[in-house]
Coordinates of C-alpha atoms in Angstrom, one line a residue:
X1 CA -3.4 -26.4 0.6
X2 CA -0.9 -27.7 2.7
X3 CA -2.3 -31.5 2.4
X4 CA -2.1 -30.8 -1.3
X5 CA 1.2 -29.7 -1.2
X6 CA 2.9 -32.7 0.2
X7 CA 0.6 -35.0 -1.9
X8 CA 2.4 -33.2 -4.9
X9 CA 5.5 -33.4 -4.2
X10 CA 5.9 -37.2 -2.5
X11 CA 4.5 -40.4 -4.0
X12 CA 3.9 -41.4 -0.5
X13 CA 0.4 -41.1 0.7
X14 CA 1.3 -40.9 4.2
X15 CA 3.3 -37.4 4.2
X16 CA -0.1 -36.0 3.6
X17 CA -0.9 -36.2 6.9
X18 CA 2.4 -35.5 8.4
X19 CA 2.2 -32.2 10.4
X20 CA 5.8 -30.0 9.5
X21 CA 5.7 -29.2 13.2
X22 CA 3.7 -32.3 15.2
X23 CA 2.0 -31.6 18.4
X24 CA 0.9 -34.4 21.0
X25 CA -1.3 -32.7 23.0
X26 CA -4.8 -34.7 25.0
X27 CA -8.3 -34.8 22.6
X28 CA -8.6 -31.9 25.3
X29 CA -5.8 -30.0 25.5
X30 CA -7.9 -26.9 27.1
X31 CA -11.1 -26.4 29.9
X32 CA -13.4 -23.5 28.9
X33 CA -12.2 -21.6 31.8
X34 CA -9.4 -21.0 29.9
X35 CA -10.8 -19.2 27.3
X36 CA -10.5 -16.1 29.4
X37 CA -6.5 -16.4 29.7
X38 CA -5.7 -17.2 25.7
X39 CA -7.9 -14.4 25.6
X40 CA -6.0 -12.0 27.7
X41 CA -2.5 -13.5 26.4
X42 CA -3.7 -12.4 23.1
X43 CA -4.1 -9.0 24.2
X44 CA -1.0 -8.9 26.0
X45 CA 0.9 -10.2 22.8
X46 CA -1.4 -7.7 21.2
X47 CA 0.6 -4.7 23.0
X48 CA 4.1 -6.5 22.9
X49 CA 3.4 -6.2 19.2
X50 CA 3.0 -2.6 18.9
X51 CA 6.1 -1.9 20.7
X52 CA 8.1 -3.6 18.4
X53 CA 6.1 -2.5 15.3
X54 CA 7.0 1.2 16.7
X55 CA 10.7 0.3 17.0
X56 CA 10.3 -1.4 13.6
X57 CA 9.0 2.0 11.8
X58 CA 11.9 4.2 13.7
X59 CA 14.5 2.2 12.4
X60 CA 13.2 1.8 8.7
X61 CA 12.2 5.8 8.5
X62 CA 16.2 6.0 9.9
X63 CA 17.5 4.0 7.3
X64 CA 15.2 5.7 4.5
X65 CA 16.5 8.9 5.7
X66 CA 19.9 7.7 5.5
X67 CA 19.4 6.3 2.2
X68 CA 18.6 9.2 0.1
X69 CA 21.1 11.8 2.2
X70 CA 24.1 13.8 0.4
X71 CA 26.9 12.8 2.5
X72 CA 29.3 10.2 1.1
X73 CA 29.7 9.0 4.6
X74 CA 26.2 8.3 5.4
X75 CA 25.4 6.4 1.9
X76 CA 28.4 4.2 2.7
X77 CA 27.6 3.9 6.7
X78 CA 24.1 2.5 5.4
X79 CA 25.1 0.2 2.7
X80 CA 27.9 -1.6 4.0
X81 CA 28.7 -0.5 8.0
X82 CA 25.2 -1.2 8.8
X83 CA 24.5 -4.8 7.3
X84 CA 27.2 -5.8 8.5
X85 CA 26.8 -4.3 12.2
X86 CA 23.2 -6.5 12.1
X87 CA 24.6 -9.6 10.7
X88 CA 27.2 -9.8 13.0
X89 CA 25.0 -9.2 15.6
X90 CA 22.2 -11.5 14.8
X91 CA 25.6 -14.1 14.5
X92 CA 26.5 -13.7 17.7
X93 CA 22.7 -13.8 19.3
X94 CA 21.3 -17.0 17.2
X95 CA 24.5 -18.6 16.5
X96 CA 25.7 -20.0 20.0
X97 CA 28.4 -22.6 20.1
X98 CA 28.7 -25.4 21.8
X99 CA 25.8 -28.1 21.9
X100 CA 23.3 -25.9 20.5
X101 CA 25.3 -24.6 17.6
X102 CA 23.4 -27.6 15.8
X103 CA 19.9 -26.6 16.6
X104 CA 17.4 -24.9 14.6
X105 CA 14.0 -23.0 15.0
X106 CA 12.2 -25.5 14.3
X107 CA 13.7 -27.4 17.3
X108 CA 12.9 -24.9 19.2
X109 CA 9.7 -24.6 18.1
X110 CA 9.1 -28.4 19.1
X111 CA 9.8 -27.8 22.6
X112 CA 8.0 -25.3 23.0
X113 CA 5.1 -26.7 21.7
X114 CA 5.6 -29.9 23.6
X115 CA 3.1 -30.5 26.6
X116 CA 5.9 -32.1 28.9
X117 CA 8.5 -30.0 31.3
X118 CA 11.0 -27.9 29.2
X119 CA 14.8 -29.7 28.9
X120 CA 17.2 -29.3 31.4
X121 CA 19.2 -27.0 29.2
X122 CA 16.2 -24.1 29.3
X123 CA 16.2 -24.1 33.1
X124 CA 20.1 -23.8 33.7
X125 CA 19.3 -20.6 35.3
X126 CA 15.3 -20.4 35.2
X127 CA 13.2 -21.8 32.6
X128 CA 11.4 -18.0 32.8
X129 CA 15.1 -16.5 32.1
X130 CA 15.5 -18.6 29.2
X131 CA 12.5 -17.8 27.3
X132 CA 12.4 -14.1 28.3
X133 CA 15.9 -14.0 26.5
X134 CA 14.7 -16.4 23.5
X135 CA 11.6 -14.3 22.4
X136 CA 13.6 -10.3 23.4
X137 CA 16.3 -11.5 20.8
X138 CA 13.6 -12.0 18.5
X139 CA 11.8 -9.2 18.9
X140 CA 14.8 -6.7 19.0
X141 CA 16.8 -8.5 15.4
X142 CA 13.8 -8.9 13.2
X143 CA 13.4 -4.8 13.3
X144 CA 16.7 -4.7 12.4
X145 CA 16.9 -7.3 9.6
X146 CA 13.6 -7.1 8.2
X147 CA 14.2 -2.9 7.3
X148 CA 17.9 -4.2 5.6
X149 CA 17.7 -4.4 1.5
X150 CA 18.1 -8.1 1.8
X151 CA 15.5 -10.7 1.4
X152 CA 14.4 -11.6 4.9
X153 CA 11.3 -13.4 6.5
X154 CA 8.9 -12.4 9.3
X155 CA 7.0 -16.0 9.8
X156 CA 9.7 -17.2 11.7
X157 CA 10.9 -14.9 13.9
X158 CA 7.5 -13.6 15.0
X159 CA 6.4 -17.5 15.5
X160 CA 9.1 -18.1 17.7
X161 CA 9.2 -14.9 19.9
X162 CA 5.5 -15.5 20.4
X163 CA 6.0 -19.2 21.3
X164 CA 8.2 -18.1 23.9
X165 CA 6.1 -15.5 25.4
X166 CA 3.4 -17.9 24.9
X167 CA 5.4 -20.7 27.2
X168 CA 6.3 -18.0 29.7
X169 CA 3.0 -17.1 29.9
X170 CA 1.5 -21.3 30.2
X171 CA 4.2 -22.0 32.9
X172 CA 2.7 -19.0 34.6
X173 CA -0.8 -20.0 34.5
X174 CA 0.6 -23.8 35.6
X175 CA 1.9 -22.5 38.7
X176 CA -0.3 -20.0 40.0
X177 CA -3.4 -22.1 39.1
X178 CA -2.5 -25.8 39.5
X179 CA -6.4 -26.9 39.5
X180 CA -6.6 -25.4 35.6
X181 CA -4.0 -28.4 34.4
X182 CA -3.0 -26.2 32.2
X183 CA -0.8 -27.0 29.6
X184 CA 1.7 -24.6 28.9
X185 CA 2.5 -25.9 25.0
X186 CA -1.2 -24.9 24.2
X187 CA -0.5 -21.2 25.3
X188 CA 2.8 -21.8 23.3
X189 CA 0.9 -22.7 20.4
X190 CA -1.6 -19.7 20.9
X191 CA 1.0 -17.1 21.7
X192 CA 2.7 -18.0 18.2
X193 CA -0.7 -17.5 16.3
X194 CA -1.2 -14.1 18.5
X195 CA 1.9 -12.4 17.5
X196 CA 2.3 -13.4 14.2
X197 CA -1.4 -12.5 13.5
X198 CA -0.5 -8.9 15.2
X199 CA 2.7 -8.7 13.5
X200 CA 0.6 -9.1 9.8
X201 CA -2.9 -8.4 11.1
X202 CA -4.1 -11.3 9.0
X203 CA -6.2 -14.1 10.7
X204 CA -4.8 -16.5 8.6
X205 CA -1.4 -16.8 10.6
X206 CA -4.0 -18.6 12.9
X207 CA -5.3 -20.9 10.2
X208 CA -1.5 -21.7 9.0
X209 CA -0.5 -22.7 12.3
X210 CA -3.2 -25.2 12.9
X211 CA -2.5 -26.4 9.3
X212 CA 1.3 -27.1 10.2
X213 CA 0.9 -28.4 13.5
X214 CA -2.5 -30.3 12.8
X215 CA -3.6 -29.3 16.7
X216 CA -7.4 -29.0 15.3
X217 CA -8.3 -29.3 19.2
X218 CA -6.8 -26.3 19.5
X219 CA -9.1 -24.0 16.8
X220 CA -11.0 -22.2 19.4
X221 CA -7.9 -21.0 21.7
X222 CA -6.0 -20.0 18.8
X223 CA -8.4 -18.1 17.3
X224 CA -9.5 -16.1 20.2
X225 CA -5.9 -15.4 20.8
X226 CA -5.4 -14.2 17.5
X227 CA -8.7 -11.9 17.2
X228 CA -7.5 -10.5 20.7
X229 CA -4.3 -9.3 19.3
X230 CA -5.3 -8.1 16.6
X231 CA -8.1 -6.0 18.3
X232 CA -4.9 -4.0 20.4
X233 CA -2.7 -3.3 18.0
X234 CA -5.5 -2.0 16.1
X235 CA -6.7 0.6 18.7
X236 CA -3.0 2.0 18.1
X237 CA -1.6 4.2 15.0
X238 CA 1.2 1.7 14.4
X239 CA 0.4 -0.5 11.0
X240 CA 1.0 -4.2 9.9
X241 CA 4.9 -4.7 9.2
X242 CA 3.7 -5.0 5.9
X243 CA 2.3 -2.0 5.4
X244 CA 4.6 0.2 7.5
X245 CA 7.8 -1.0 5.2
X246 CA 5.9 0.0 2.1
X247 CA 4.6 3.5 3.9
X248 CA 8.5 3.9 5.1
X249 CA 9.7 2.6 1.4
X250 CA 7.5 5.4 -0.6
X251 CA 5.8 2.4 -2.7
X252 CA 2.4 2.6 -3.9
X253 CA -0.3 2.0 -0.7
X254 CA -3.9 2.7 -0.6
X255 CA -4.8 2.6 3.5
X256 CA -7.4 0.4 4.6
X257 CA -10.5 2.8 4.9
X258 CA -13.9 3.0 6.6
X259 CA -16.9 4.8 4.1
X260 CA -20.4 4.8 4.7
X261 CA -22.4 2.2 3.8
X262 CA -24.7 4.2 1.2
X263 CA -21.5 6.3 -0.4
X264 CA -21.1 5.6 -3.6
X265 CA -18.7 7.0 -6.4
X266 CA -21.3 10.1 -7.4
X267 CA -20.5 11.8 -3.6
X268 CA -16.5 12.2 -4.8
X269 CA -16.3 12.8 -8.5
X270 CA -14.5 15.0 -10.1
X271 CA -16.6 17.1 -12.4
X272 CA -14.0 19.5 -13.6
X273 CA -12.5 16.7 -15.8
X274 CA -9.8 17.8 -18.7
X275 CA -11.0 15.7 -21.9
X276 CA -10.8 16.6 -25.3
X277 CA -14.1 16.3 -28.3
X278 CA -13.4 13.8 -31.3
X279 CA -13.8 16.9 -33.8
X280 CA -12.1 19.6 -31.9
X281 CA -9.1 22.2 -32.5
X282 CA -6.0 22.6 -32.0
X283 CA -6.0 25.1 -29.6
X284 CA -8.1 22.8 -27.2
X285 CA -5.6 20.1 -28.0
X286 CA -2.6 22.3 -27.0
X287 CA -5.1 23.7 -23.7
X288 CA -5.7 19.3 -22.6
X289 CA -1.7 19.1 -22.7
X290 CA -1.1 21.8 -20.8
X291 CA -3.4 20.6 -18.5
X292 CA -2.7 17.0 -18.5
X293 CA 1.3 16.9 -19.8
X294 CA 1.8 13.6 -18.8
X295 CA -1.4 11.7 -18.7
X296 CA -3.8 10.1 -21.1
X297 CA -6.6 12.2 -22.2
X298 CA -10.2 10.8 -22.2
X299 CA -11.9 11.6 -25.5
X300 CA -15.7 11.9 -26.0
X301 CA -17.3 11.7 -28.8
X302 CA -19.3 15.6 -28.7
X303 CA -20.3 17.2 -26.2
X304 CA -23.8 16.9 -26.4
X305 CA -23.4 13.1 -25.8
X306 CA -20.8 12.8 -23.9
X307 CA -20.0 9.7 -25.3
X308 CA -16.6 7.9 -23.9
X309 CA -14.9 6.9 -26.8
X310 CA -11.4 5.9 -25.5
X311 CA -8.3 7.4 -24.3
X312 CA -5.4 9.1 -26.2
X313 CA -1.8 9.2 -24.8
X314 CA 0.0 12.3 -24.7
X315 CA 2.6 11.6 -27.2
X316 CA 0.4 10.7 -29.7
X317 CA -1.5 14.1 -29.6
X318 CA 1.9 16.3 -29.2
X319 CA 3.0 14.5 -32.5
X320 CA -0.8 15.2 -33.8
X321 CA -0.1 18.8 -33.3
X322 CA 3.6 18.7 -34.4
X323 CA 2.3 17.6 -38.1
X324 CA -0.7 20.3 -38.3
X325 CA 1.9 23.1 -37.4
X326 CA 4.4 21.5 -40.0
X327 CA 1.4 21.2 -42.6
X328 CA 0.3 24.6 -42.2
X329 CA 3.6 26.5 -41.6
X330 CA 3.3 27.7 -38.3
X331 CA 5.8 28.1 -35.9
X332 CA 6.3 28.3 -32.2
X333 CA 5.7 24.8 -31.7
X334 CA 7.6 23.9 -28.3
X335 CA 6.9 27.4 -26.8
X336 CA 2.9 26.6 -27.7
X337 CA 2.8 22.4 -26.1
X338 CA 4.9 24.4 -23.1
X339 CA 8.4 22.2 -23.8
X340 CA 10.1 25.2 -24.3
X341 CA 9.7 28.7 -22.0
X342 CA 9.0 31.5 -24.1
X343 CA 11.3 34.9 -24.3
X344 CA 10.0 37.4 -22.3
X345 CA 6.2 36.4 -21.4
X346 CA 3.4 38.5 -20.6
X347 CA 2.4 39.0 -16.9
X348 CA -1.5 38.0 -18.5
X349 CA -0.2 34.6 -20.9
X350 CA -1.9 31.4 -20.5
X351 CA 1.9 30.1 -19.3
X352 CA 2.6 32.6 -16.8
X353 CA -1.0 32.2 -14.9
X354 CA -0.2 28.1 -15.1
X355 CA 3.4 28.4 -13.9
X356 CA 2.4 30.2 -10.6
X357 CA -0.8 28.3 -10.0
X358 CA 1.4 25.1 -10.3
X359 CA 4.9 25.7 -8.9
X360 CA 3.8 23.3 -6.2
X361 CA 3.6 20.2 -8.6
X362 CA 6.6 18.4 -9.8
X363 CA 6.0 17.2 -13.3
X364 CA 8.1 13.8 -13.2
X365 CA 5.6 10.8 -14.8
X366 CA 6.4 8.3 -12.0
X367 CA 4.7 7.1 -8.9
X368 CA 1.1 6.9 -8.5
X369 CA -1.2 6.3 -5.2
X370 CA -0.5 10.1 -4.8
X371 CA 3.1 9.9 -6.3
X372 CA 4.7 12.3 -8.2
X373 CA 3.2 12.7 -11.2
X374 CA -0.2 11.3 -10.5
X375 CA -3.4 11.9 -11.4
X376 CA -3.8 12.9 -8.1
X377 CA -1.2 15.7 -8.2
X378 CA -1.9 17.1 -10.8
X379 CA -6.0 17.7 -10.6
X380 CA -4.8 19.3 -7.0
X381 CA -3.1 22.2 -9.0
X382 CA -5.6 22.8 -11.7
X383 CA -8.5 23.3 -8.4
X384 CA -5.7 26.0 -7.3
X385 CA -4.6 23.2 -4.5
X386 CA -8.7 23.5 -3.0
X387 CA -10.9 21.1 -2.9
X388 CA -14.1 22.9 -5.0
X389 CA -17.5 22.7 -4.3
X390 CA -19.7 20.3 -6.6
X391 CA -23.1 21.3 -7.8
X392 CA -24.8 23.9 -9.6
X393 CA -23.7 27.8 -9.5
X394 CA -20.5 25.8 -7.7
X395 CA -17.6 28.2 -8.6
X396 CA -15.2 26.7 -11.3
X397 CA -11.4 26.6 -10.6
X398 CA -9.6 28.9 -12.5
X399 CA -7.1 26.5 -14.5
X400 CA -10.4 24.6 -15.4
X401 CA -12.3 27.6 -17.0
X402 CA -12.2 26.5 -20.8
X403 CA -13.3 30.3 -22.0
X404 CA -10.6 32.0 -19.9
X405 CA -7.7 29.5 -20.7
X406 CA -8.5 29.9 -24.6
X407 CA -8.8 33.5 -24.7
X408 CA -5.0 33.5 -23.4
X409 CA -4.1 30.8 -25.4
X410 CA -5.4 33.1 -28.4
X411 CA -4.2 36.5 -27.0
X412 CA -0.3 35.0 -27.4
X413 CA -1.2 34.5 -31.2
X414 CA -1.8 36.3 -34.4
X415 CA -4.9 36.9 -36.0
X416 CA -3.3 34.4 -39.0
X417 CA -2.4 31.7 -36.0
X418 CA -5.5 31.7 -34.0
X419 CA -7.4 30.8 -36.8
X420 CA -6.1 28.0 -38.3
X421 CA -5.3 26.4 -34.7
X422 CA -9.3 26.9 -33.5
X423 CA -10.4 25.0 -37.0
X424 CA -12.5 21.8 -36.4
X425 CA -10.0 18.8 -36.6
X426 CA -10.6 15.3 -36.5
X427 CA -7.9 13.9 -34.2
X428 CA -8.0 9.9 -36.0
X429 CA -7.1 11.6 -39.2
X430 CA -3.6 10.4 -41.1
X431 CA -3.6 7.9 -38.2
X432 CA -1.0 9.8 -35.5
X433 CA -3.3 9.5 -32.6
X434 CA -5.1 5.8 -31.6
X435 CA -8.2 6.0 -29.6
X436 CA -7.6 3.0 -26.8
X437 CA -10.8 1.9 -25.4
X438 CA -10.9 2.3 -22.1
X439 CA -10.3 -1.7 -20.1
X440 CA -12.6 -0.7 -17.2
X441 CA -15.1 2.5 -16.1
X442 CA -17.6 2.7 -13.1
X443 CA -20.8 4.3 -12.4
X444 CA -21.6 6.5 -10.5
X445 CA -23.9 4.2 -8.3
X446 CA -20.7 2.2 -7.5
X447 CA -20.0 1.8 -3.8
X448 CA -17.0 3.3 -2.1
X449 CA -15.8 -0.3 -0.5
X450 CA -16.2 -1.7 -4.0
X451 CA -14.2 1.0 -5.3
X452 CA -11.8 0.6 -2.9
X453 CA -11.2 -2.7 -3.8
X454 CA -10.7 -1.8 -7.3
X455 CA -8.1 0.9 -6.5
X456 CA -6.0 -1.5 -4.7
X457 CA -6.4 -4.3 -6.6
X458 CA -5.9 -2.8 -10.5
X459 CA -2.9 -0.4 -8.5
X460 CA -5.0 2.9 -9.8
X461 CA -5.1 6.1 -9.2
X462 CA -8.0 7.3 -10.8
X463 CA -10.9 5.7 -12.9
X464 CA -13.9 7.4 -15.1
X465 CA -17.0 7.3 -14.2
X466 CA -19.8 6.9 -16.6
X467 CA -23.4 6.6 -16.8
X468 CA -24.7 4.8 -20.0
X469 CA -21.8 5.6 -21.6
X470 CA -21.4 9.7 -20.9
X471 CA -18.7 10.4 -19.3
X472 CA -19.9 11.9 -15.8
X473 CA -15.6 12.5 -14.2
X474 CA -13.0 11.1 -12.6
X475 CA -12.4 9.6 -9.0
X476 CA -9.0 10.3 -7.8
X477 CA -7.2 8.2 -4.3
X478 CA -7.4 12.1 -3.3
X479 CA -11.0 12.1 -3.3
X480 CA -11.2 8.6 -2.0
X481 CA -8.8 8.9 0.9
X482 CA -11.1 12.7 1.9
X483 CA -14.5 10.5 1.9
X484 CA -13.3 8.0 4.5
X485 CA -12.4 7.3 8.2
X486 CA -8.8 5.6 8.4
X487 CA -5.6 6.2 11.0
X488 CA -2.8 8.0 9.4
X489 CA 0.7 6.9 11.1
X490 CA 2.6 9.3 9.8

C-alpha cells in the first residue's frame, strides 16, 4: 500500500522503493540465538506498556470526571488551565534550544535505527542516560496529550519511546554479550514494533514498520517482538489506547469477546419480544408504545405465521392512534400513549405498575451499545431488571404478560372506550404508518463470533432473528456480552 502510495503521488519510478525511514543494516542483521532476546524485549516492552496504558486511563477517567462536574471552576480548570499546562509542558520537554531545536523525530528515529555507535551528542553524559530520558518523556506526555480534546497522534510517540527502549536494550546486549555482534539498531527497530503493537494491540504496527523502513531481514525479530508484547499486556485488565479512550469517552464499544465454538444466536434470544399483528387494535398499539416508546416496532403479519413483515417507527403509530381517537371522538389521548400523567391514578392502572417496574430506566432515545435508551435498557425493565428463564412452562415477566397488561389497559376505560379501541384495525390504512423492511435479520443457527462481528461492524444493538421468515426474537449486546468470556477494566 505504501509502494502504491508513492507511485501515485510522484511521476518518478524510483520513490517507489524509497523507504520513508531507510535502514542499512547486513543481509543478516540477526543470529538465531537472538531470537530469545527480541523475544524477551518484547515482553519487557510488553509490561512498560501496561504501565503507561494504566496511567493513560487515570488521567482520561480524571478529565471525564472533570468534564461533566457542576463547578464553574473545574469546567474552566479543564478547558483552558489544563491544555495549556500540557502544551507548555510538552514545549519545554520536545522543544530544546540550541543545536537540536532543528531536529525532528524522524531524525531521531534515524539514529536510532542506525547500526553504527550513537553521536557524540547522546553520550554527553551516558548514551544509557540519554535514551532513558528520550523514551520516559514519551511515555509520560502522550497520556497527557492524547486524553486532551485536540487531535493528537499515537504512531509517533509510541514508535519513538520504543526505539529508545529498544536501543537501550541492544547496547545492553552489545556489551554484556560481545560474541552475539549484536546490533543494537535491530533491537531499535524491534522495540518500536513492540510498543506500538502493545500500545494498539494490532500486529500490523509490525507490518507498517517493515513497510517504512524496508528492513525485510528483519520480519522474523519484529514479529516475535511484537506477538511477545502483545501476549503481556494482554494477561492484564488494561485495554488498547484505543479502546480505553472510547470506554473512558462513553462512545459506543462492543468488547472483544470469547463464545464457544458451537453457540449460536438460538442460546441468547430473546423470546419475550414486544411486536405488534398487521390487523390488530388499538389497545395493543397503545400496550407496544408503552412498551417500546422510543423504538421501532417489528410487525408480523398474524400470529399464526409469524411472518416478519417490516418495522414501524414510533411516531408513525402514535400519529396512527392520534387519527382513530380523532375519527371516533375519544378522548384521553396523551394520558392513553403515556405523554401525559394522568390525575389521580389507581394503585392497580396499567401506568402505575409500569412506572415502578421501570423507574430505573431513563427514557432519553440516545446512545446505544447499552446507552441510554437502548434496546438493551429497555428489555432489562420489561424482564423486571432479571434475566428470565427460556423454555417451556418458563415463567413470563410481568411487563411482558399480554393478558394482564390489556386487562389494565381496559379497566382505565369505559365500556364505550374499550370497545372501539380493541376493534380489528389494519395499521397500513389511510397511509399514516409505513412498514420498512427490515435491511438485515439472522437465524437462529447463526454463530456468536459471526454475530459479533455483525454487532460491531453495523454499530447495533439488537437484531431479529428469524427462521424462514417467522419471527423467532431479538438478540440484545446484553444477551451477547452474558454468553461470553471477556476482561472488564472497569
Amino acid at each position: 500500500m505504501l509502494r502504491l502510495t508513492l507511485v501515485l503521488t510522484s511521476s518518478e519510478a524510483n520513490l517507489a522503493t524509497e523507504a520513508v525511514l531507510r535502514t542499512q543494516f547486513p543481509p543478516s542483521p540477526f543470529s538465531i540465538w537472538e531470537i530469545p532476546l527480541y523475544i524477551l524485549l518484547g515482553a519487557l516492552l510488553g509490561l512498560i506498556c501496561t504501565v503507561m496504558m494504566w496511567f493513560l486511563r487515570k488521567v482520561a477517567e480524571r478529565r471525564s470526571a472533570l468534564r461533566k462536574a457542576s463547578q464553574t471552576w473545574k469546567k474552566v480548570l479543564v478547558t483552558w488551565i489544563d491544555p495549556l499546562v500540557v502544551s507548555t509542558l510538552t514545549a519545554v520537554l520536545t522543544f530544546v534550544p540550541g543545536e537540536y531545536a532543528r531536529h525532528s523525530s524522524m531524525d531521531d528515529l534515524a539514529i536510532l535505527f542506525t547500526g553504527e555507535e550513537l553521536p557524540s551528542g547522546w553520550q554527553m553524559v551516558s548514551k544509557y542516560y540519554t535514551l532513558s530520558i528520550l523514551s520516559a518523556v514519551f511515555i509520560f506526555l502522550l497520556p497527557l496529550c492524547i486524553t486532551l480534546k485536540i487531535p493528537t497522534g499515537i504512531w509517533v510517540p509510541t514508535f519513538i519511546a520504543g526505539a529508545a527502549l529498544g536501543r537501550m536494550f541492544g547496547e545492553v546486549v552489545a556489551s554484556l554479550f560481545p560474541s552475539l555482534n549484536a546490533i543494537p539498531g535491530t533491537y531499535a527497530l524491534a522495540g518500536a514494533a513492540a510498543f506500538g503493537s502493545a500500545a494498539t494491540r494490532a500486529v500490523s504496527v509490525a507490518v507498517i514498520t517493515l513497510e517504512i523502513t524496508t528492513a525485510m531481514s528483519m520480519t522474523l525479530p519484529l514479529f516475535c517482538a511484537s506477538l511477545a508484547a502483545i501476549a503481556v499486556s494482554s494477561l492484564f485488565k488494561e485495554k488498547s489506547v484505543y479502546d480505553t479512550l472510547l470506554v473512558v469517552s462513553g462512545m459506543p464499544f462492543l468488547p472483544f469477546i470469547d463464545f464457544e465454538p458451537t453457540m449460536t444466536a438460538a442460546d441468547v434470544v430473546e423470546p419475550c419480544l414486544v411486536y405488534i399483528h398487521k390487523r390488530t387494535t388499538i389497545a395493543r398499539i397503545l400496550l407496544a408504545l408503552q412498551r417500546l416508546p422510543h423504538h421501532e416496532i417489528p410487525v408480523v403479519q398474524d400470529e399464526g405465521s409469524m411472518i416478519l413483515l417490516g418495522v414501524v417507527s414510533g411516531s408513525q403509530l402514535r400519529r396512527f392512534v392520534r387519527n382513530y381517537y380523532q375519527a371516533n371522538n375519544l378522548g384521553a389521548v396523551d394520558e392513553d400513549l403515556g405523554e401525559k400523567p394522568k390525575k389521580n391514578p389507581s394503585l392497580m392502572s396499567w401506568m402505575t405498575v409500569k412506572e415502578r417496574l421501570t423507574h430505573h430506566t431513563l427514557t432519553d432515545n440516545s446512545g446505544g451499545f447499552n446507552g441510554i435508551g437502548s434496546i438493551d435498557v429497555t428489555y432489562n425493565a420489561l424482564s423486571t431488571q432479571m434475566p428470565h428463564l427460556i423454555g417451556a412452562g418458563a415463567p413470563l415477566p410481568f411487563l411482558m404478560d399480554d393478558s394482564k397488561m390489556l386487562g389494565l389497559l381496559n379497566d382505565a376505560w369505559d365500556a364505550t372506550k374499550a370497545e372501539k379501541l380493541n376493534r380489528t384495525v389494519k395499521i397500513t390504512e389511510g397511509r399514516i404508518c409505513v412498514i420498512r423492511p427490515m435491511a438485515m435479520t439472522i437465524s437462529s443457527n447463526t454463530p456468536l463470533d459471526d454475530l459479533h462481528m455483525i454487532f460491531t461492524m453495523l454499530r447495533c444493538d439488537h437484531c431479529f432473528v428469524c427462521d424462514y421468515g417467522a419471527l423467532e426474537g431479538v438478540v440484545t449486546t446484553k444477551g451477547l456480552l452474558r454468553s461470553g468470556k471477556f476482561t472488564d477494566s472497569t
